[in-house]
Short mmCIF file of C-alpha atoms and ligand atoms in Angstrom, two decimals:
data_model
loop_
_atom_site.label_atom_id
_atom_site.label_comp_id
_atom_site.label_asym_id
_atom_site.label_seq_id
_atom_site.Cartn_x
_atom_site.Cartn_y
_atom_site.Cartn_z
CA MET A 1 0.40 0.01 0.09
CA ARG A 2 1.62 3.37 -1.61
CA LEU A 3 -0.01 5.18 2.06
CA ASN A 4 1.53 2.78 4.35
CA ARG A 5 5.10 2.54 2.84
CA SER A 6 5.46 6.35 2.63
CA PHE A 7 4.45 6.77 6.11
CA GLN A 8 7.40 3.81 7.04
CA LEU A 9 9.47 6.11 5.14
CA ILE A 10 9.29 8.99 7.29
CA PRO A 11 12.27 9.87 9.51
CA SER A 12 11.43 9.96 13.02
CA ILE A 13 12.69 13.24 13.07
CA MET A 14 9.00 13.98 11.74
CA LEU A 15 7.68 12.91 15.07
CA VAL A 16 9.25 15.97 17.06
CA MET A 17 7.87 18.31 13.92
CA THR A 18 5.71 21.07 14.74
CA LEU A 19 2.22 20.82 12.61
CA ALA A 20 3.20 24.24 10.53
CA GLN A 21 6.73 21.99 9.80
CA SER A 22 4.51 18.69 8.89
CA HIS A 23 2.36 20.84 6.59
CA ALA A 24 4.98 22.07 4.99
CA PHE A 25 6.21 18.30 4.28
CA ALA A 26 3.31 17.59 3.38
CA GLN A 27 3.11 19.90 0.84
CA GLU A 28 6.52 19.29 -0.44
CA ASN A 29 5.50 15.66 -0.38
CA PRO A 30 1.93 15.12 -1.61
CA GLU A 31 2.71 11.36 -2.11
CA ALA A 32 3.13 11.04 1.91
CA GLY A 33 -0.35 13.15 2.35
CA GLY A 34 -2.13 14.53 5.25
CA ALA A 35 -2.69 11.23 6.48
CA ASN A 36 1.04 11.17 7.12
CA ARG A 37 1.15 13.99 9.57
CA CYS A 38 1.72 12.35 12.67
CA GLN A 39 -0.03 12.50 16.11
CA GLU A 40 2.49 13.95 17.97
CA ALA A 41 2.32 16.77 15.28
CA LEU A 42 -0.91 17.18 16.38
CA ALA A 43 -0.25 17.00 20.04
CA ALA A 44 2.38 19.59 19.10
CA ASN A 45 0.07 22.14 17.60
CA ALA A 46 -2.57 21.83 20.67
CA ALA A 47 0.29 22.80 23.14
CA LEU A 48 1.48 25.74 20.87
CA ASN A 49 -2.55 26.74 20.23
CA ASP A 50 -4.48 25.75 23.27
CA ASP A 51 -6.94 28.13 22.05
CA TRP A 52 -7.86 26.09 18.94
CA ALA A 53 -11.38 27.10 19.29
CA GLY A 54 -11.01 30.96 19.37
CA ALA A 55 -8.57 31.24 16.79
CA LEU A 56 -10.39 29.00 14.60
CA SER A 57 -13.35 31.19 15.29
CA ARG A 58 -11.80 34.44 14.59
CA LEU A 59 -10.60 32.50 10.83
CA ALA A 60 -14.28 31.72 10.56
CA SER A 61 -15.36 35.21 11.19
CA ARG A 62 -13.05 37.00 8.70
CA LYS A 63 -13.63 34.56 6.29
CA LEU A 64 -17.62 35.21 6.59
CA HIS A 65 -17.03 38.52 6.27
CA GLU A 66 -14.59 38.29 2.85
CA ALA A 67 -17.79 35.88 1.85
CA THR A 68 -20.01 38.97 1.92
CA HIS A 69 -17.90 41.77 1.39
CA ARG A 70 -16.82 41.31 -2.63
CA ASN A 71 -16.02 44.30 -4.92
CA ASP A 72 -17.81 42.83 -7.52
CA ALA A 73 -21.14 41.34 -5.91
CA ALA A 74 -24.05 42.56 -5.31
CA PRO A 75 -24.52 44.09 -1.68
CA GLY A 76 -26.02 41.28 0.43
CA VAL A 77 -24.78 38.46 -2.02
CA VAL A 78 -22.64 35.13 -0.16
CA ILE A 79 -20.32 33.60 -2.36
CA ALA A 80 -20.17 29.89 -1.78
CA SER A 81 -16.33 30.09 -2.27
CA PRO A 82 -13.98 32.37 -3.79
CA SER A 83 -13.08 29.48 -6.26
CA ARG A 84 -13.87 30.41 -9.67
CA ALA A 85 -12.70 27.09 -11.32
CA ASN A 86 -12.56 23.89 -10.87
CA PRO A 87 -15.12 23.72 -9.37
CA ASP A 88 -16.75 27.32 -10.33
CA TYR A 89 -18.47 28.30 -6.50
CA TYR A 90 -18.65 31.86 -7.50
CA TYR A 91 -22.35 31.95 -7.33
CA HIS A 92 -24.89 33.19 -4.35
CA TRP A 93 -26.33 29.89 -3.60
CA THR A 94 -30.02 30.37 -1.69
CA ARG A 95 -28.99 27.56 0.84
CA ASP A 96 -25.35 28.50 1.57
CA ALA A 97 -26.33 32.08 2.16
CA ALA A 98 -29.37 31.60 4.15
CA LEU A 99 -27.27 29.17 6.33
CA THR A 100 -24.33 31.87 6.75
CA MET A 101 -26.60 34.68 7.21
CA ALA A 102 -28.36 32.76 10.50
CA THR A 103 -25.08 32.56 11.73
CA ILE A 104 -23.81 36.17 11.00
CA HIS A 105 -27.37 37.02 13.03
CA ARG A 106 -26.26 35.15 16.03
CA GLN A 107 -22.68 37.21 15.81
CA TYR A 108 -24.73 40.26 15.52
CA LEU A 109 -26.45 39.19 18.68
CA VAL A 110 -23.50 38.71 20.60
CA GLU A 111 -21.50 41.62 19.29
CA THR A 112 -20.85 44.50 21.81
CA ASN A 113 -18.37 46.99 19.63
CA PRO A 114 -20.96 49.44 18.20
CA ASP A 115 -19.12 49.54 15.05
CA ALA A 116 -18.72 45.61 14.25
CA LYS A 117 -22.16 45.47 15.09
CA ARG A 118 -23.42 48.24 13.07
CA SER A 119 -21.62 46.42 9.78
CA LEU A 120 -23.15 43.18 10.65
CA ARG A 121 -26.57 44.70 10.80
CA ASN A 122 -26.14 46.46 7.16
CA THR A 123 -24.88 43.04 6.14
CA LEU A 124 -28.18 41.47 7.26
CA MET A 125 -30.23 44.54 5.69
CA ASP A 126 -28.30 43.88 2.47
CA PHE A 127 -29.09 40.22 2.32
CA SER A 128 -32.81 41.03 3.19
CA ARG A 129 -32.97 43.54 0.29
CA LEU A 130 -31.02 41.00 -2.16
CA SER A 131 -33.52 38.43 -1.14
CA ARG A 132 -36.53 40.10 -1.85
CA GLY A 133 -35.18 41.08 -5.29
CA HIS A 134 -34.42 37.54 -6.25
CA GLN A 135 -37.74 36.21 -5.45
CA GLN A 136 -39.28 39.19 -7.68
CA THR A 137 -36.62 38.40 -10.47
CA PRO A 138 -37.79 35.66 -13.20
CA THR A 139 -36.22 32.29 -13.11
CA ARG A 140 -36.37 28.56 -14.46
CA GLY A 141 -36.69 27.38 -11.00
CA GLY A 142 -39.17 30.12 -9.71
CA MET A 143 -39.19 30.42 -5.68
CA GLY A 144 -37.09 27.34 -5.86
CA GLU A 145 -34.19 29.01 -8.20
CA PRO A 146 -31.07 27.29 -6.39
CA LYS A 147 -28.44 29.83 -7.15
CA PHE A 148 -27.86 33.53 -8.76
CA HIS A 149 -24.81 35.35 -10.39
CA VAL A 150 -23.03 37.65 -7.67
CA ASP A 151 -24.28 40.69 -9.51
CA GLY A 152 -27.77 39.61 -8.71
CA ARG A 153 -28.88 38.12 -11.79
CA ALA A 154 -30.53 35.00 -12.42
CA TYR A 155 -28.53 32.00 -13.37
CA ASP A 156 -30.38 30.49 -16.27
CA GLU A 157 -27.97 27.14 -17.49
CA ASP A 158 -29.35 23.69 -16.66
CA TRP A 159 -29.49 22.84 -13.05
CA GLY A 160 -30.94 20.80 -10.69
CA ARG A 161 -34.43 23.07 -9.89
CA PRO A 162 -35.86 23.87 -8.11
CA GLN A 163 -34.80 23.30 -4.79
CA ASN A 164 -37.62 24.08 -2.38
CA ASP A 165 -35.06 24.04 0.69
CA GLY A 166 -33.93 27.56 -0.35
CA PRO A 167 -37.38 29.98 0.59
CA ALA A 168 -37.65 27.72 3.85
CA LEU A 169 -34.19 28.53 4.99
CA ARG A 170 -34.09 32.17 3.98
CA ALA A 171 -37.53 32.51 5.64
CA ILE A 172 -36.05 30.72 9.09
CA THR A 173 -33.10 33.37 8.95
CA LEU A 174 -34.84 36.62 8.25
CA ILE A 175 -37.68 35.30 11.03
CA GLU A 176 -34.42 35.31 13.49
CA PHE A 177 -33.24 38.92 12.14
CA ALA A 178 -37.00 40.44 11.98
CA ARG A 179 -37.47 39.39 15.30
CA THR A 180 -34.37 40.69 16.78
CA LEU A 181 -35.19 44.26 14.59
CA LEU A 182 -38.89 43.94 16.54
CA ARG A 183 -37.08 43.98 20.10
CA GLU A 184 -35.23 47.37 18.72
CA GLY A 185 -38.12 49.29 17.96
CA GLU A 186 -38.36 48.51 14.48
CA GLY A 187 -41.65 47.53 14.24
CA GLU A 188 -42.73 49.93 11.02
CA LEU A 189 -39.72 48.39 8.98
CA VAL A 190 -40.72 44.80 10.13
CA ARG A 191 -44.48 45.50 9.26
CA SER A 192 -43.57 46.84 6.04
CA PHE A 193 -40.60 45.34 4.31
CA PHE A 194 -40.32 41.78 6.14
CA TYR A 195 -43.87 40.71 7.00
CA ASP A 196 -47.11 43.00 5.70
CA GLY A 197 -49.56 40.13 6.44
CA LYS A 198 -50.83 40.70 2.74
CA ILE A 199 -51.85 38.82 0.15
CA PRO A 200 -50.70 38.84 -2.39
CA THR A 201 -47.83 40.13 -0.25
CA ALA A 202 -45.17 42.52 -0.94
CA SER A 203 -42.76 41.57 1.77
CA VAL A 204 -39.85 38.98 2.02
CA ILE A 205 -41.24 36.95 4.75
CA LYS A 206 -44.53 35.97 3.84
CA ALA A 207 -43.43 35.39 0.30
CA ASP A 208 -41.14 32.39 1.55
CA LEU A 209 -44.00 31.38 3.98
CA GLU A 210 -46.88 31.67 1.47
CA PHE A 211 -44.60 29.63 -1.04
CA THR A 212 -43.62 26.81 1.53
CA ALA A 213 -46.91 26.43 2.72
CA HIS A 214 -48.53 26.16 -0.47
CA HIS A 215 -45.92 23.75 -2.47
CA TRP A 216 -44.21 21.51 0.01
CA ARG A 217 -45.97 18.60 -1.40
CA GLU A 218 -44.14 19.00 -4.80
CA PRO A 219 -41.37 17.30 -5.74
CA ASN A 220 -37.96 18.79 -5.90
CA PHE A 221 -34.25 18.68 -5.93
CA ASP A 222 -32.70 17.59 -2.85
CA LEU A 223 -29.62 19.90 -1.41
CA TRP A 224 -26.82 17.79 -3.05
CA GLU A 225 -28.79 19.15 -6.07
CA GLU A 226 -29.06 15.86 -7.56
CA VAL A 227 -32.14 13.93 -6.64
CA LEU A 228 -35.84 14.37 -7.57
CA GLY A 229 -37.96 13.45 -4.98
CA ASP A 230 -39.01 14.33 -1.26
CA HIS A 231 -36.19 14.84 0.81
CA PHE A 232 -36.06 14.74 4.69
CA TYR A 233 -33.81 17.44 4.63
CA THR A 234 -35.91 20.04 2.66
CA ARG A 235 -38.90 19.00 4.61
CA MET A 236 -37.62 19.28 7.93
CA VAL A 237 -36.29 23.16 7.23
CA GLN A 238 -39.55 23.77 5.73
CA ARG A 239 -41.37 22.52 8.53
CA LYS A 240 -39.19 24.98 10.92
CA ALA A 241 -40.32 27.68 8.68
CA LEU A 242 -43.48 27.05 9.15
CA VAL A 243 -43.72 26.50 13.07
CA LEU A 244 -41.57 29.68 13.50
CA GLY A 245 -43.79 31.47 11.04
CA ALA A 246 -46.96 30.77 12.63
CA GLU A 247 -45.89 31.73 15.75
CA PHE A 248 -44.30 35.28 14.07
CA ALA A 249 -47.44 35.54 12.02
CA ARG A 250 -49.42 35.44 15.43
CA GLU A 251 -47.14 38.08 17.06
CA LEU A 252 -47.96 40.29 14.14
CA GLY A 253 -51.70 39.71 14.82
CA ASP A 254 -51.97 37.97 11.41
CA HIS A 255 -53.75 34.97 12.99
CA GLY A 256 -55.56 33.51 10.06
CA ALA A 257 -52.26 32.99 8.59
CA ALA A 258 -50.71 31.80 11.68
CA ASP A 259 -53.44 29.14 12.07
CA TRP A 260 -52.79 28.06 8.38
CA TYR A 261 -48.72 27.69 8.41
CA ALA A 262 -49.53 25.54 11.51
CA SER A 263 -51.81 23.52 9.90
CA GLN A 264 -49.16 22.80 7.33
CA ALA A 265 -46.52 22.15 9.59
CA GLN A 266 -48.40 19.55 11.15
CA ALA A 267 -49.31 17.98 7.94
CA LEU A 268 -45.38 18.03 7.54
CA SER A 269 -44.57 16.62 10.67
CA ALA A 270 -46.75 13.48 9.91
CA GLU A 271 -44.96 13.13 5.72
CA ILE A 272 -42.04 13.50 7.75
CA GLU A 273 -42.29 10.56 9.93
CA ARG A 274 -42.86 8.46 6.92
CA HIS A 275 -39.06 8.84 6.20
CA TRP A 276 -38.42 6.33 9.42
CA ASN A 277 -37.89 2.74 7.68
CA ALA A 278 -37.97 0.64 10.45
CA ASP A 279 -36.89 -2.29 8.73
CA LEU A 280 -33.95 -0.89 7.87
CA GLY A 281 -33.65 1.09 10.86
CA LEU A 282 -32.87 4.39 9.75
CA ILE A 283 -34.07 7.96 8.08
CA MET A 284 -34.44 7.70 4.79
CA PRO A 285 -32.91 10.67 2.96
CA THR A 286 -35.54 10.58 0.11
CA LEU A 287 -39.03 8.96 -0.76
CA ASN A 288 -40.98 8.83 -4.01
CA LEU A 289 -37.86 9.37 -6.25
CA ARG A 290 -38.92 10.88 -9.11
CA GLY A 291 -35.55 11.58 -11.22
CA GLY A 292 -31.82 12.56 -11.23
CA VAL A 293 -29.28 10.17 -9.49
CA ASP A 294 -30.68 6.52 -8.53
CA TYR A 295 -27.69 4.65 -7.12
CA LYS A 296 -28.00 5.66 -4.06
CA HIS A 297 -28.88 2.24 -2.66
CA SER A 298 -27.69 2.20 1.09
CA HIS A 299 -30.26 4.84 1.68
CA LEU A 300 -27.36 6.20 4.13
CA ASP A 301 -27.09 10.32 3.64
CA THR A 302 -25.65 12.75 6.07
CA ALA A 303 -28.10 15.14 4.95
CA VAL A 304 -30.39 13.39 7.38
CA LEU A 305 -28.25 14.86 10.07
CA LEU A 306 -28.29 18.14 8.77
CA GLY A 307 -31.89 18.04 8.76
CA ALA A 308 -32.02 17.40 12.33
CA LEU A 309 -29.40 20.34 12.98
CA HIS A 310 -30.86 23.15 10.65
CA GLY A 311 -34.42 21.51 11.16
CA ASP A 312 -34.49 22.30 14.88
CA ALA A 313 -37.57 24.29 15.37
CA GLY A 314 -37.35 24.42 19.39
CA ASP A 315 -40.26 22.06 20.02
CA GLY A 316 -37.99 18.55 20.23
CA PHE A 317 -38.97 17.29 16.62
CA MET A 318 -36.61 15.15 14.99
CA THR A 319 -33.57 16.56 16.99
CA VAL A 320 -30.06 15.04 17.61
CA HIS A 321 -31.78 13.51 20.64
CA ASP A 322 -34.30 11.34 18.86
CA PRO A 323 -33.27 7.78 18.86
CA ARG A 324 -34.24 7.26 14.95
CA ILE A 325 -31.34 10.25 14.34
CA LYS A 326 -28.88 8.55 16.41
CA ALA A 327 -29.45 5.44 14.63
CA THR A 328 -29.34 6.94 11.39
CA MET A 329 -26.07 8.90 12.51
CA ASP A 330 -23.90 5.53 13.70
CA ARG A 331 -24.88 3.75 10.80
CA ILE A 332 -23.65 6.63 8.38
CA GLU A 333 -20.68 6.89 10.69
CA GLY A 334 -20.19 3.27 10.63
CA LYS A 335 -19.85 3.44 6.60
CA PHE A 336 -17.80 5.93 6.10
CA ARG A 337 -15.55 4.29 8.43
CA GLU A 338 -15.20 1.51 6.29
CA ILE A 339 -15.06 2.71 3.01
CA TYR A 340 -12.77 5.73 3.25
CA PRO A 341 -9.06 4.63 2.99
CA ILE A 342 -8.26 7.74 5.25
CA ASN A 343 -10.41 6.40 8.10
CA HIS A 344 -8.49 3.28 8.25
CA ARG A 345 -5.43 5.33 10.52
CA PRO A 346 -6.21 5.34 13.84
CA GLU A 347 -3.63 7.72 14.85
CA ILE A 348 -5.84 10.37 13.17
CA PRO A 349 -8.77 11.38 15.80
CA GLY A 350 -12.01 11.25 14.45
CA VAL A 351 -13.87 9.95 11.72
CA ALA A 352 -14.15 11.77 8.16
CA ILE A 353 -17.68 11.91 7.25
CA GLY A 354 -18.79 12.44 3.45
CA ARG A 355 -22.46 13.18 1.99
CA TYR A 356 -23.47 9.53 1.13
CA PRO A 357 -21.33 6.09 0.35
CA GLU A 358 -22.17 5.91 -3.29
CA ASP A 359 -21.14 9.41 -3.78
CA LYS A 360 -19.41 10.42 -6.93
CA TYR A 361 -18.37 14.10 -6.90
CA ALA A 362 -15.05 15.16 -6.45
CA GLY A 363 -15.14 19.15 -7.08
CA ASN A 364 -13.33 18.64 -10.88
CA ASP A 365 -14.72 15.12 -11.53
CA PHE A 366 -16.86 12.18 -10.69
CA ASN A 367 -14.44 9.76 -9.57
CA GLY A 368 -15.49 9.27 -6.23
CA GLY A 369 -17.15 11.25 -3.51
CA ASN A 370 -14.53 12.45 -0.62
CA PRO A 371 -15.56 12.96 3.24
CA TRP A 372 -16.94 16.82 3.53
CA VAL A 373 -15.49 19.48 6.02
CA LEU A 374 -18.92 20.65 6.96
CA LEU A 375 -20.53 16.88 7.51
CA THR A 376 -17.26 15.67 9.92
CA VAL A 377 -18.34 19.33 12.01
CA ALA A 378 -22.09 18.50 12.06
CA TYR A 379 -21.30 15.26 13.55
CA ALA A 380 -19.43 17.60 16.26
CA GLU A 381 -22.13 19.61 16.38
CA ALA A 382 -24.36 17.15 17.37
CA TYR A 383 -22.20 15.26 19.93
CA TYR A 384 -21.62 19.02 21.50
CA GLN A 385 -25.38 19.20 21.71
CA MET A 386 -25.37 15.56 23.22
CA ALA A 387 -23.25 16.55 25.78
CA GLN A 388 -25.54 19.64 26.66
CA LYS A 389 -28.65 17.92 26.94
CA THR A 390 -27.19 14.85 29.58
CA ASN A 391 -27.30 15.39 32.97
CA ASP A 392 -25.04 12.38 33.50
CA ARG A 393 -21.86 13.50 33.65
CA GLU A 394 -20.06 10.13 32.20
CA LEU A 395 -22.17 10.33 29.10
CA ARG A 396 -21.72 14.19 28.66
CA THR A 397 -17.81 13.78 28.96
CA GLN A 398 -17.72 10.78 26.29
CA HIS A 399 -20.36 12.85 23.84
CA PHE A 400 -18.03 16.03 24.38
CA GLN A 401 -14.68 14.00 23.83
CA ARG A 402 -16.56 12.50 20.72
CA ALA A 403 -17.40 15.79 19.56
CA GLU A 404 -13.80 16.61 20.03
CA SER A 405 -12.71 14.12 17.88
CA PHE A 406 -14.74 15.58 14.93
CA MET A 407 -13.37 18.46 15.35
CA GLU A 408 -9.73 17.16 15.26
CA ARG A 409 -10.28 15.49 12.54
CA VAL A 410 -10.98 18.58 10.57
CA ARG A 411 -7.98 20.56 12.07
CA PHE A 412 -5.64 17.63 11.43
CA HIS A 413 -6.56 17.96 7.60
CA ALA A 414 -6.95 21.67 7.35
CA ASN A 415 -4.62 23.68 5.45
CA PRO A 416 -1.04 25.21 6.99
CA ASP A 417 -3.16 28.54 7.43
CA GLY A 418 -6.01 26.57 8.74
CA THR A 419 -8.16 27.35 5.63
CA LEU A 420 -10.69 24.68 4.73
CA SER A 421 -11.82 23.50 1.26
CA GLU A 422 -15.18 21.81 0.48
CA GLN A 423 -13.62 18.50 0.91
CA MET A 424 -10.68 16.22 2.11
CA ASN A 425 -9.40 13.71 0.00
CA ARG A 426 -10.31 10.32 0.85
CA HIS A 427 -6.99 8.39 0.26
CA THR A 428 -4.60 11.39 1.49
CA GLY A 429 -6.47 13.38 3.64
CA PHE A 430 -5.69 16.61 1.43
CA MET A 431 -7.89 19.46 1.07
CA MET A 432 -9.78 19.52 -1.87
CA SER A 433 -12.61 21.18 -4.27
CA ALA A 434 -13.81 24.23 -3.30
CA HIS A 435 -11.38 26.56 -1.24
CA ASP A 436 -12.57 28.60 1.42
CA LEU A 437 -16.01 27.11 1.45
CA THR A 438 -18.37 29.84 2.87
CA TRP A 439 -20.56 26.75 4.71
CA ASN A 440 -17.49 25.38 6.40
CA TYR A 441 -17.08 28.52 8.41
CA SER A 442 -20.58 29.11 8.89
CA ALA A 443 -21.19 25.31 10.09
CA LEU A 444 -17.66 25.64 12.32
CA LEU A 445 -19.36 28.94 14.24
CA ASP A 446 -22.72 27.24 14.71
CA ALA A 447 -20.76 24.20 16.21
CA LEU A 448 -18.54 25.96 18.31
CA ARG A 449 -21.85 27.75 20.21
CA PHE A 450 -22.49 24.61 21.57
CA ARG A 451 -18.82 23.25 23.11
CA VAL A 452 -19.68 24.15 26.17
CA ARG A 453 -17.58 22.06 29.16
C1 NOJ B 501 -23.01 20.14 -8.47
C2 NOJ B 501 -23.44 20.23 -7.23
O1 NOJ B 501 -23.34 21.15 -6.76
C3 NOJ B 501 -22.97 18.78 -6.50
O2 NOJ B 501 -23.66 18.51 -5.39
C4 NOJ B 501 -23.42 17.81 -7.19
O3 NOJ B 501 -23.09 16.30 -6.83
C5 NOJ B 501 -23.20 18.13 -8.83
N1 NOJ B 501 -23.32 19.21 -9.39
C6 NOJ B 501 -23.43 16.88 -9.74
O4 NOJ B 501 -24.96 17.25 -9.83
C1 NOJ B 502 -22.42 21.44 -3.69
C2 NOJ B 502 -23.26 21.21 -2.52
O1 NOJ B 502 -23.91 19.71 -2.86
C3 NOJ B 502 -24.86 21.82 -2.37
O2 NOJ B 502 -25.39 21.66 -1.28
C4 NOJ B 502 -23.95 23.81 -2.14
O3 NOJ B 502 -25.16 24.17 -2.05
C5 NOJ B 502 -23.29 23.82 -3.12
N1 NOJ B 502 -22.23 22.66 -3.40
C6 NOJ B 502 -22.18 25.19 -2.94
O4 NOJ B 502 -21.43 25.23 -1.74
#
């Protein structure tokens, strides 16, 4: 085995190298690969920087700022990655952008420096206005259009569309932001621009809620943009949008709409329950497959975990504490442990997690799927949440350590400067596909907020 052999060739001096040096080594010797950075190097790095979580947060915050402040992009745009080729991710994806802006809103809530706070508020306002513009732009995917050019124009090439998680995620983020604005005394702005309670509506949140409430039964493309059908992930975030939407509409006195959103959320819950497959012992990512990729025979997909995380409506429905989610997570982790060579190296902590076992998408080509940073981080977030929830001290420590191991895995494969690409090569661990994926940094900040010892 090439990897093992090159590992044995590493001189013992390697064992005392700092992580920075070992990165340099790994880069000059791509044959040796990221996998060959030894555990001692990781330990050395931890000793050098025991505030890794703080350093990572600062890096992630800086990257979110960069992704939302581009000279060539319209205000409010979030680039998915600065990568303009192989793959070209220099677009505003509705999903990535909504998730990122939810993170930015949480930063806004805790920011104490007035200038920084004002700047975050401007970013959120720009995003809100851009979103309204997108809703009114004629596109091939209608409200479920998955991505836009960075100047705000519609993208009109062929694509897996519509993707109906987009309007739901956008509604979730904007409801959270609008609630903050209400607390800040911006009632007028909220009732005119964000939620006007009218039909037809001229307001951004109401438009997404109306769309979601009326169209959630329609088959659409999944978050991986490959499969046409009914998806657990999409339904979970649609449900959350409608649960929050019902509360928000009620707060604003729109009681008829509140009842309607609540009834649709309930109907969605019943459909979501059907995704549990007791025979297989897992939650099915897709039901009623209508088209697109048809080789996902294992029915294991980390989209299910993301559904539990992003679809957590605060009412206990299908959260990471649900044994069905945990059972699905365990099956997925076990499978990736088995099929990715990079997971066969006991000296690297944690497990690297991919999208689904049959995945072929590698960014530049379709020669085989790899583990993804944001999905490995999703496992960390789930375990941090479990640690926080339990009163059993021993279990708490166990969950916390599991969470840390997924974080360590990501740090282990990070670039020397800490930056993170979409994927980690399944053989070598090296960062690959889109560099500086914005969603990675948002996912990291989301996970770290549950990291409480
Ligand atoms: C690009 C998408 O973003 C990715 O998820 C997908 O696997 C490929 N296109 C193939 O559809
Ligand atoms: C491909 C992923 O499959 C999709 O979920 C994401 O929205 C785009 N890349 C952009 O990051």
